[in-house]
PDB file of C-alpha atoms in Angstrom:
ATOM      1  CA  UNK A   1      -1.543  12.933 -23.778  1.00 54.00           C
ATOM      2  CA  UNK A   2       1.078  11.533 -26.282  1.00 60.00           C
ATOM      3  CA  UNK A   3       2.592  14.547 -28.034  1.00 71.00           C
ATOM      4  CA  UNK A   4       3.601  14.399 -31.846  1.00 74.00           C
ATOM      5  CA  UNK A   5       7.205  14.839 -30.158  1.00 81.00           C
ATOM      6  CA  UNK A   6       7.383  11.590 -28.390  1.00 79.00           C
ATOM      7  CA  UNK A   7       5.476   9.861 -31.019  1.00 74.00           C
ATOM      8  CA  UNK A   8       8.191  10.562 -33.938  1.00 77.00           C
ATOM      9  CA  UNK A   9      10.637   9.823 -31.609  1.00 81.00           C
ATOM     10  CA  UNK A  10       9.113   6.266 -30.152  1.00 79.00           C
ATOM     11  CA  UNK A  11       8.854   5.447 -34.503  1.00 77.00           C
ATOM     12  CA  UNK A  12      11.775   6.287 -35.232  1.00 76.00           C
ATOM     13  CA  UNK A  13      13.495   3.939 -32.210  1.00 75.00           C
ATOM     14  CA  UNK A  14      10.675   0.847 -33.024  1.00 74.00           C
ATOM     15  CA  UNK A  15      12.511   1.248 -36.869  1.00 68.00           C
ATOM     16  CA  UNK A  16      15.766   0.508 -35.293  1.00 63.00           C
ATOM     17  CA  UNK A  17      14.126  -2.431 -33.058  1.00 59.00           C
ATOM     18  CA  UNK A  18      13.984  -0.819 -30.268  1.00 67.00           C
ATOM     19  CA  UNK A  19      11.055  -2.376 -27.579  1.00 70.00           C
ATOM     20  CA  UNK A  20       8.967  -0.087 -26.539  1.00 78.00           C
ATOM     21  CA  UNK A  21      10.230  -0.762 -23.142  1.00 77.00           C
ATOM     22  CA  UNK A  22      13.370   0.437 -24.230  1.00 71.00           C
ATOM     23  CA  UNK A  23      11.829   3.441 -25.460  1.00 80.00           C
ATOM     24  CA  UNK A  24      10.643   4.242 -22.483  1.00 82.00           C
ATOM     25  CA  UNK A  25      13.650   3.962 -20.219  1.00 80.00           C
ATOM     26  CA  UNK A  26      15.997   5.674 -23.182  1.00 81.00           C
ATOM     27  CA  UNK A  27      13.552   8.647 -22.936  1.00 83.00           C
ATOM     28  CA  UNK A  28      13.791   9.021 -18.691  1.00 83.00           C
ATOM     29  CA  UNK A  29      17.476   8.965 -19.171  1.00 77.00           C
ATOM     30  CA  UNK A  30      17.844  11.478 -22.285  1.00 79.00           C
ATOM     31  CA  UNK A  31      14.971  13.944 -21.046  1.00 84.00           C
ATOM     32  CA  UNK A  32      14.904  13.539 -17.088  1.00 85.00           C
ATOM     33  CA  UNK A  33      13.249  16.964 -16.673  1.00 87.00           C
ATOM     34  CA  UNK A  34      11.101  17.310 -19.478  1.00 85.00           C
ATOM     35  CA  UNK A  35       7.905  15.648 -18.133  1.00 82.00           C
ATOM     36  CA  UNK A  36       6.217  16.155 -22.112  1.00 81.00           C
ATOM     37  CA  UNK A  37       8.873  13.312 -22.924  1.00 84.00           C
ATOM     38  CA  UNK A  38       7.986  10.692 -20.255  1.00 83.00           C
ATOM     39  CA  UNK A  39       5.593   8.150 -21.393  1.00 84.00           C
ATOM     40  CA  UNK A  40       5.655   4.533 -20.320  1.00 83.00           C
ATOM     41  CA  UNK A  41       5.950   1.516 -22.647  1.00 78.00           C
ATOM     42  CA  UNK A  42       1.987   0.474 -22.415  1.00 78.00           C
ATOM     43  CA  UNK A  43       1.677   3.950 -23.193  1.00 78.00           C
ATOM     44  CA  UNK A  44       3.311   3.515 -26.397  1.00 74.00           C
ATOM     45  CA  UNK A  45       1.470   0.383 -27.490  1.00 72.00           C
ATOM     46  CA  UNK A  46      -1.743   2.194 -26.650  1.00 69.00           C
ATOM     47  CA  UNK A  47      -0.858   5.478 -29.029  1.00 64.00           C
ATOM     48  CA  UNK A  48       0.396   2.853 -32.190  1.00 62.00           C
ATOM     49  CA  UNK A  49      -2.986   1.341 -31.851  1.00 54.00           C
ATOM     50  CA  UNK A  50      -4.784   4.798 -31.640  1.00 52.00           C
ATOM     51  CA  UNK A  51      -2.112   5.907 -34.043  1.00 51.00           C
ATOM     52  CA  UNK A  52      -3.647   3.488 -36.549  1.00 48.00           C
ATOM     53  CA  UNK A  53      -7.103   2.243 -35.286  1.00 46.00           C
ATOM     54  CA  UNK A  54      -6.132  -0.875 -33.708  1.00 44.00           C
ATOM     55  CA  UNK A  55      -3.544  -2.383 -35.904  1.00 44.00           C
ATOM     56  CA  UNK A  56      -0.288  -1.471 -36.147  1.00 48.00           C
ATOM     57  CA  UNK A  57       1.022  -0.279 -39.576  1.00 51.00           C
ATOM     58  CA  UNK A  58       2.875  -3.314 -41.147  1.00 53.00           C
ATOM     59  CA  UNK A  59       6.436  -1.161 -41.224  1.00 52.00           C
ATOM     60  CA  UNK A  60       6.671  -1.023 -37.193  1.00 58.00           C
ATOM     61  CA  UNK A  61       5.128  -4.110 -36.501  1.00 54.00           C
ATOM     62  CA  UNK A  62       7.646  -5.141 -38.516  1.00 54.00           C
ATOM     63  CA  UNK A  63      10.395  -4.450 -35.968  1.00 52.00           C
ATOM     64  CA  UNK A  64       8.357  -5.260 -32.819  1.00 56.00           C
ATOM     65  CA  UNK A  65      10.451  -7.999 -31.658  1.00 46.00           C
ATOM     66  CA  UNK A  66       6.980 -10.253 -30.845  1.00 49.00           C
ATOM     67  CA  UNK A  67       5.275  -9.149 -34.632  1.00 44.00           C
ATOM     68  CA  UNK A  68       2.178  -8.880 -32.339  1.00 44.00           C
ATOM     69  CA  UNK A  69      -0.415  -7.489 -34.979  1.00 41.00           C
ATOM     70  CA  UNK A  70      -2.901  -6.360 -32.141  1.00 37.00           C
ATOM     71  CA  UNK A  71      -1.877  -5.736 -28.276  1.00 42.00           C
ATOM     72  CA  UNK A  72      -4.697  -6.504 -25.393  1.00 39.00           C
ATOM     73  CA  UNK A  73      -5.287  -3.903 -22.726  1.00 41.00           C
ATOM     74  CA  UNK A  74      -3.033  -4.463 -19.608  1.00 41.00           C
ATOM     75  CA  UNK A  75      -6.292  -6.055 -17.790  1.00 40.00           C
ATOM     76  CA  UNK A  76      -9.057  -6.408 -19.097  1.00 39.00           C
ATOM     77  CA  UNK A  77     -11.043  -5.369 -15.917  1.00 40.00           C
ATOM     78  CA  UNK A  78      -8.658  -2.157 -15.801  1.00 37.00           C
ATOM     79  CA  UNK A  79     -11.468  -0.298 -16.163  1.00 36.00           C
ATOM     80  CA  UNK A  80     -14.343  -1.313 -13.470  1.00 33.00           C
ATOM     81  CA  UNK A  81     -10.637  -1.849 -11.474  1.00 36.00           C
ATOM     82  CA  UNK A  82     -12.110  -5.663 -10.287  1.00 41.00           C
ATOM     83  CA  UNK A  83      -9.506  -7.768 -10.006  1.00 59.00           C
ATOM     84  CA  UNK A  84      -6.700  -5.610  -8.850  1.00 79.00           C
ATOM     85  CA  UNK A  85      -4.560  -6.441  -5.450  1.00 86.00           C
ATOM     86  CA  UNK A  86      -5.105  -4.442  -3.097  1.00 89.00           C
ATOM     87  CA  UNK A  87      -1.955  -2.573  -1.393  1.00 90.00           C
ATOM     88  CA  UNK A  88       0.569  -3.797  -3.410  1.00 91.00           C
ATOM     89  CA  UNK A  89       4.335  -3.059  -3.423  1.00 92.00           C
ATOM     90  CA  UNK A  90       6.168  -2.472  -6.527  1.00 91.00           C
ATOM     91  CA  UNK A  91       9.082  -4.555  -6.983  1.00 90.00           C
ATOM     92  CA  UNK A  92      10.764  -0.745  -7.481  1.00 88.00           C
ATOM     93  CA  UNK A  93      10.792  -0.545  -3.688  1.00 91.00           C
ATOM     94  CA  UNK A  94      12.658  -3.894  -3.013  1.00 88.00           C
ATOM     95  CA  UNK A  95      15.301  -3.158  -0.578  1.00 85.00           C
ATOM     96  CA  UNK A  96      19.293  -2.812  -2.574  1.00 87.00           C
ATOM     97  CA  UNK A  97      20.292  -6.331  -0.584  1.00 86.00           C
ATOM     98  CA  UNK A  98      16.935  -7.479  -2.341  1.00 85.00           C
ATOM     99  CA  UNK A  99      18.165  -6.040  -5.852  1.00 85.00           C
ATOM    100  CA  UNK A 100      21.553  -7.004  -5.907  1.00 87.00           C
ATOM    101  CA  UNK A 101      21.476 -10.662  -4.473  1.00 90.00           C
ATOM    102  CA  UNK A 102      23.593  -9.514  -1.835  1.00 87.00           C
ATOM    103  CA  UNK A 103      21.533 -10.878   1.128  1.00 91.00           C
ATOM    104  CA  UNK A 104      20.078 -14.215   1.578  1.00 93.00           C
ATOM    105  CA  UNK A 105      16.429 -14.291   2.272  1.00 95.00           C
ATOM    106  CA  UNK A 106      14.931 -12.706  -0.804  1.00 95.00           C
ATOM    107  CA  UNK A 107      12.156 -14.765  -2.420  1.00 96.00           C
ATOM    108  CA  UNK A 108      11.077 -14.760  -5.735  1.00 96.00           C
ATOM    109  CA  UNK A 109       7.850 -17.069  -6.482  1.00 95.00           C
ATOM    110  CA  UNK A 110       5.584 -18.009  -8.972  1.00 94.00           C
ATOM    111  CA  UNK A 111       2.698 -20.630 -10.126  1.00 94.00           C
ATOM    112  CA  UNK A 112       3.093 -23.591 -12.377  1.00 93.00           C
ATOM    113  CA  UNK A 113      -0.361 -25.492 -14.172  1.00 92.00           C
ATOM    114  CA  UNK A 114      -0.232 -28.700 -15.009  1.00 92.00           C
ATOM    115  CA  UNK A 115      -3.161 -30.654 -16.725  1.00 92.00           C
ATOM    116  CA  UNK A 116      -6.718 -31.001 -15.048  1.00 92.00           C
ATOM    117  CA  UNK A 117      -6.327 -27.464 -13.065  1.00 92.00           C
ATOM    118  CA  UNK A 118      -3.678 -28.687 -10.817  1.00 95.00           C
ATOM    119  CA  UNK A 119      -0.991 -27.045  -9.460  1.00 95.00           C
ATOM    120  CA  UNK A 120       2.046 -26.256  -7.849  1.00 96.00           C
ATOM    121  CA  UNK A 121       4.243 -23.226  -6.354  1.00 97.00           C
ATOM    122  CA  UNK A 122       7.603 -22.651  -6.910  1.00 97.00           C
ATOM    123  CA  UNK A 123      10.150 -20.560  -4.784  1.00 97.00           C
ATOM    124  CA  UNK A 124      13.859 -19.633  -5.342  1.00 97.00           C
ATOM    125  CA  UNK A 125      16.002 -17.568  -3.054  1.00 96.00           C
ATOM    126  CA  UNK A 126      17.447 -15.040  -5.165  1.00 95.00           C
ATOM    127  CA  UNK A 127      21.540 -14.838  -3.517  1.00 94.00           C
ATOM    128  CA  UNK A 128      21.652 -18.560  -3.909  1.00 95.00           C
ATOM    129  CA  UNK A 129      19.043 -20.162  -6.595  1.00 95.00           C
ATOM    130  CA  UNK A 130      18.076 -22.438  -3.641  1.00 96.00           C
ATOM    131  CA  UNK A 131      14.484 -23.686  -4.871  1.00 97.00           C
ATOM    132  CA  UNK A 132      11.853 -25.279  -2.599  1.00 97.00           C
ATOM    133  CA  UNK A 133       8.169 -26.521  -4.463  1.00 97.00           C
ATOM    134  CA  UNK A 134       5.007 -26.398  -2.604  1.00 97.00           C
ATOM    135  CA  UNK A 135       2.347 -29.063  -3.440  1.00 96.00           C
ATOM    136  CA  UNK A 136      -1.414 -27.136  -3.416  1.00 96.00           C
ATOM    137  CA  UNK A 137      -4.952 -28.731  -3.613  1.00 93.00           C
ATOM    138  CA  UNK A 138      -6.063 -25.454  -5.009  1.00 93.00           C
ATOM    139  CA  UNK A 139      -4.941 -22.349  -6.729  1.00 93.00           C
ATOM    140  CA  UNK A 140      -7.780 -19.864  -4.884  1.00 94.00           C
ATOM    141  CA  UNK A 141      -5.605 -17.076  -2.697  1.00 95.00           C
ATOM    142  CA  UNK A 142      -6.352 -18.343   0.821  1.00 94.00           C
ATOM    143  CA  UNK A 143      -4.645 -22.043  -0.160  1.00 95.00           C
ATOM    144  CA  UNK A 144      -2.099 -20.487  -1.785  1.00 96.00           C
ATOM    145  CA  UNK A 145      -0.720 -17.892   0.730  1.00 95.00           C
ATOM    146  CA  UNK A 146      -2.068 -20.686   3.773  1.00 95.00           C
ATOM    147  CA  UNK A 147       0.684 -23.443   2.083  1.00 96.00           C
ATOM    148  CA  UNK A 148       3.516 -20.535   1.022  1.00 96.00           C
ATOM    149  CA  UNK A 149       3.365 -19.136   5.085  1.00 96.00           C
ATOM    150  CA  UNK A 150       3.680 -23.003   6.216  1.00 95.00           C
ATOM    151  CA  UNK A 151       6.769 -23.745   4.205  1.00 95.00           C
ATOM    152  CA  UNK A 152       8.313 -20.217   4.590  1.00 96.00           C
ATOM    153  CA  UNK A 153       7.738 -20.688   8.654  1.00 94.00           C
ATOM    154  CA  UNK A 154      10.123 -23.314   8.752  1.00 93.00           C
ATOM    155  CA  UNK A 155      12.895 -21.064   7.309  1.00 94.00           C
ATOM    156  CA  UNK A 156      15.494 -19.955  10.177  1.00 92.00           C
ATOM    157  CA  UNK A 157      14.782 -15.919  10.109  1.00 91.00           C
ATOM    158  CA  UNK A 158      17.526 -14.726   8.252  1.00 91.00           C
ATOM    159  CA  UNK A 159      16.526 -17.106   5.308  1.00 94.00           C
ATOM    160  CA  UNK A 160      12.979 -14.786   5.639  1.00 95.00           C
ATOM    161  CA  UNK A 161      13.051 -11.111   4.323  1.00 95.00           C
ATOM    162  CA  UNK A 162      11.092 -10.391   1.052  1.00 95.00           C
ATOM    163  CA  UNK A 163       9.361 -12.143  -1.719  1.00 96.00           C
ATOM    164  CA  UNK A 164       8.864 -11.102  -5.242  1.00 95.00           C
ATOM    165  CA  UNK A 165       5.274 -12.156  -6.746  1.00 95.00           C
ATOM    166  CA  UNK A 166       3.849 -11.789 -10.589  1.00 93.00           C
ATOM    167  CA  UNK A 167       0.244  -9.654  -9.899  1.00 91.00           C
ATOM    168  CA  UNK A 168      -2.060 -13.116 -10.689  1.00 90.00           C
ATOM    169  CA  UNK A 169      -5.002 -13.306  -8.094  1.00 92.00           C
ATOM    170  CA  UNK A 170      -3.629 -16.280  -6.110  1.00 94.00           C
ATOM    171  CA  UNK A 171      -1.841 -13.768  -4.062  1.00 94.00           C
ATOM    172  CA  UNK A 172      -4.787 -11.208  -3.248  1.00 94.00           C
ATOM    173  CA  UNK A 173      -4.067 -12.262   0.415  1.00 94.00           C
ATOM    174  CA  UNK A 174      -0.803 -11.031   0.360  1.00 95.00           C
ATOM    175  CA  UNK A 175      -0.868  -8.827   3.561  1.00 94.00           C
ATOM    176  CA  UNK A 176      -2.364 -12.367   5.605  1.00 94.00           C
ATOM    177  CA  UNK A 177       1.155 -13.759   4.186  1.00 95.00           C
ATOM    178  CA  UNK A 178       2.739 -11.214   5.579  1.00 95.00           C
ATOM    179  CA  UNK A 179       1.039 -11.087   9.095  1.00 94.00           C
ATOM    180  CA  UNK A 180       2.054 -14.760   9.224  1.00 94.00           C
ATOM    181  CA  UNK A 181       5.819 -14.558   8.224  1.00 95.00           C
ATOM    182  CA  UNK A 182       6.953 -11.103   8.369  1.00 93.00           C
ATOM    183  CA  UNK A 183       7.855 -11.434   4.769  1.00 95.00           C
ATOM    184  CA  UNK A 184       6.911  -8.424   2.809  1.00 95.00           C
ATOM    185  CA  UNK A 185       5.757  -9.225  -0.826  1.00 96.00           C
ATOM    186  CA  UNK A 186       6.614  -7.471  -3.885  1.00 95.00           C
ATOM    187  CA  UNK A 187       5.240  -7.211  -7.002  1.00 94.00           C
ATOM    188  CA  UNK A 188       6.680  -7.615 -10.503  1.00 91.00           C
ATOM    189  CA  UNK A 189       5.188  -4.969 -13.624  1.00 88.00           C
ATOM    190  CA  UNK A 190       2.363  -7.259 -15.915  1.00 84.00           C
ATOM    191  CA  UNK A 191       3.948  -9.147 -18.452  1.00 80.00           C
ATOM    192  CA  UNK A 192       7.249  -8.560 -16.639  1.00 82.00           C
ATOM    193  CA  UNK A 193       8.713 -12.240 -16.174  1.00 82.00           C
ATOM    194  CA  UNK A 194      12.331 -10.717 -16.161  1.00 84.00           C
ATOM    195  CA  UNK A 195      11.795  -9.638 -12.540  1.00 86.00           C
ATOM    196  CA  UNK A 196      11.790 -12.751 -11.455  1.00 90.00           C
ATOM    197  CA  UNK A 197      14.445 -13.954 -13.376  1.00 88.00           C
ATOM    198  CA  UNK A 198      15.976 -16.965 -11.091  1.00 91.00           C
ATOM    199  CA  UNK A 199      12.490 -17.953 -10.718  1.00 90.00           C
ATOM    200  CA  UNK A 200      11.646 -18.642 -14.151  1.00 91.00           C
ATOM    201  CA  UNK A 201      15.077 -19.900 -15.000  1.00 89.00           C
ATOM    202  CA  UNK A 202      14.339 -22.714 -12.032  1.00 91.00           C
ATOM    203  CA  UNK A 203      10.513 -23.078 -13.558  1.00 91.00           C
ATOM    204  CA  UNK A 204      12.114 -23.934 -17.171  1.00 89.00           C
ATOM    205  CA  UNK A 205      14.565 -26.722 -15.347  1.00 88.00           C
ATOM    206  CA  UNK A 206      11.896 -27.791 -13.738  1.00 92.00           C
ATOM    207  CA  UNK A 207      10.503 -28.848 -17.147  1.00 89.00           C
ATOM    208  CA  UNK A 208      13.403 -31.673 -17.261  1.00 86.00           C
ATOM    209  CA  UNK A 209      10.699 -33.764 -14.721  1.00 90.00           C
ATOM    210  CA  UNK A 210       7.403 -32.297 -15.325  1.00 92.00           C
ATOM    211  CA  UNK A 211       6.892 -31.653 -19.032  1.00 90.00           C
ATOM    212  CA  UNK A 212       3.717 -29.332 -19.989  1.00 88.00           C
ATOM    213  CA  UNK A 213       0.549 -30.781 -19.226  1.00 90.00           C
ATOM    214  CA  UNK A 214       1.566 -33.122 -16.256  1.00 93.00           C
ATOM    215  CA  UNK A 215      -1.609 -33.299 -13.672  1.00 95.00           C
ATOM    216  CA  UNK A 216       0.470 -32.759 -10.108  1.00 95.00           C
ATOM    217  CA  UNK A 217      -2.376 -34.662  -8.508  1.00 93.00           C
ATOM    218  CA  UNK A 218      -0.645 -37.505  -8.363  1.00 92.00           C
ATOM    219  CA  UNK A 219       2.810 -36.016  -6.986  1.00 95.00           C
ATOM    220  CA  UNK A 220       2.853 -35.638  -3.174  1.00 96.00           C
ATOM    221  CA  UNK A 221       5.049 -33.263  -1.161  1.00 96.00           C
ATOM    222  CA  UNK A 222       7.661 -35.504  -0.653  1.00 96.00           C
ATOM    223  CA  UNK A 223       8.183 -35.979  -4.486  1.00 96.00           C
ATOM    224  CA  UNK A 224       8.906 -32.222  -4.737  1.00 96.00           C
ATOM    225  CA  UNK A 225      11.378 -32.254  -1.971  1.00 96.00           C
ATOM    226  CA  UNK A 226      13.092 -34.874  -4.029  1.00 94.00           C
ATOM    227  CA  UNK A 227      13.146 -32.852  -6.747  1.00 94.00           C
ATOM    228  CA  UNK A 228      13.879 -29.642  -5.187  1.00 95.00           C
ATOM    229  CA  UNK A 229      16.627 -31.466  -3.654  1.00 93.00           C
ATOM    230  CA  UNK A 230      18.222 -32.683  -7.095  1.00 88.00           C
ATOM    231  CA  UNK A 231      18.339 -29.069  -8.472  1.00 90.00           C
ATOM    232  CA  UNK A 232      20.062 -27.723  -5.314  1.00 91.00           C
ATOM    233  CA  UNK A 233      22.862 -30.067  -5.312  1.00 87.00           C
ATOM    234  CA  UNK A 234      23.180 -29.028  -9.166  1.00 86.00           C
ATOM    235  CA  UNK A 235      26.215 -27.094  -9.648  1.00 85.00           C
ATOM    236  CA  UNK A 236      24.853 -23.611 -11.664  1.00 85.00           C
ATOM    237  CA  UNK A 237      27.405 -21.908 -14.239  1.00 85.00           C
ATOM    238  CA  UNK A 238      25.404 -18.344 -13.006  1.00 87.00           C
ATOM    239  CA  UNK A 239      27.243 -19.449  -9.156  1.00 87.00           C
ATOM    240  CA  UNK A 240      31.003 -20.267 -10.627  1.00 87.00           C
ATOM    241  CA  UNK A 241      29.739 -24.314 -10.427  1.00 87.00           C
ATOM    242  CA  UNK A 242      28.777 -23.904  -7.199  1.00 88.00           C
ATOM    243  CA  UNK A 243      26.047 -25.674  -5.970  1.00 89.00           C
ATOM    244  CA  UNK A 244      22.866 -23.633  -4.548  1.00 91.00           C
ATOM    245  CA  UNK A 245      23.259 -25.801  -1.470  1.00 92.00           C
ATOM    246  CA  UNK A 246      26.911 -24.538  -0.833  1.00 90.00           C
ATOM    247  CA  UNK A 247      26.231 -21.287  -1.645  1.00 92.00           C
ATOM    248  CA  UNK A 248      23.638 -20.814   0.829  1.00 92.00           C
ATOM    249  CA  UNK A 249      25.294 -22.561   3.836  1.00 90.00           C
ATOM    250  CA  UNK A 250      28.245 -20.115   2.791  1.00 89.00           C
ATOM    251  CA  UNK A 251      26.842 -16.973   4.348  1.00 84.00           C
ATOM    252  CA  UNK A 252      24.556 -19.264   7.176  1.00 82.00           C
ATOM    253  CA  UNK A 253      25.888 -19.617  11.002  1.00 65.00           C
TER     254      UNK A 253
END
């Protein structure tokens, strides 16, 4: 139940611009014992919209930083619970090495669609931005974790520890992954691109050769090594202009 309490107090924050996300971590910190002050940041959305039938009043919406006049549920099939992964692993629980990029061997992965349902996978290790790019006939889960386990295989087994997964249904065969690799997958929050930061970053420069709406039918395995092998010889302001490539053989024996 959202008191009155917490919803003065998430107004008054959204008036200063405040996300909701925000919100919700500023509240954990100020109030760590008072459980009546804990509320998460769908929470919030879900209270504005009861708050005012569906649409938010025009003065918060106002400082919402995406002006979103009306907010979806966080799945629509949240209610029969189809859809959901089984077993999953919050990216919460990612080991500190995983966190704090001080390990090599920590995946983070993700999707790209290109025109006439094609696709392909991208993977960057998070200590040094080293990106590889899987080619895939399909996007259904048993492809997609089938080609993943192949390429992560060939890995020497320090390079394989974790890897850090959005919640879309390509990867509701997560725990075969696992069983193939020994690579535990975590999951990022919905709508929660930020925790895989290095991947996206590596999806947008990917954009430099595939613009929107490319069909990947066409490009073969090879042509993503290529490419894959341009932006890891790239030197990356985020490594001091070091190259992903150096960077990795740095802490590799």
């Amino acid at each position: 139940m959202v008191t009155s309490r917490i919803w003065f107090t998430a107004a008054q924050k959204i008036a200063l611009q405040w996300s909701p996300e925000q919100i919700s971590g500023w509240l954990k910190r100020e109030f760590p014992t008072d459980q009546d002050m804990q509320i998460s940041h769908e929470a919030i959305y879900r209270s504005l919209f009861v708050q005012t039938r569906g649409v938010l009043k025009k003065e918060l919406t106002a400082h919402l930083r995406t002006r979103r006049q009306m907010r979806l549920p966080k799945s629509h099939n949240a209610g029969s619970g189809q859809g959901r992964i089984l077993d999953m692993v919050s990216t919460r629980e990612r080991p500190a090495e995983a966190k704090d990029r001080a390990v090599p061997g920590h995946w983070e992965g993700d999707l790209i669609s290109g025109g006439n349902d094609t696709h392909i996978a991208t993977l960057v290790e998070r200590h040094s931005r080293v990106a590889m790019l899987v080619k895939l006939p399909r996007k259904d889960t048993t492809t997609v974790v089938a080609a993943l386990a192949k390429h992560i295989r060939k890995l020497p087994e320090e390079l394989r520890r974790s890897l850090t997964w959005d919640q879309g249904k390509e990867m509701h065969a997560h725990k075969r992954f696992t069983f193939a690799t020994n690579v535990q997958v975590y999951f990022c929050d919905p709508r929660s691109p930020w925790q895989r930061g290095s991947n996206e970053n590596t999806n947008g420069l990917l954009r430099q050769y595939f613009p929107r709406g490319t069909n990947f039918s066409g490009i073969s395995q090879s042509d993503l090594n290529s490419i894959a092998l341009r932006l890891n010889q790239r030197p990356r302001k985020t490594l001091g202009f070091e190259t992903p490539v150096d960077k990795l053989r740095e802490v590799l024996h």
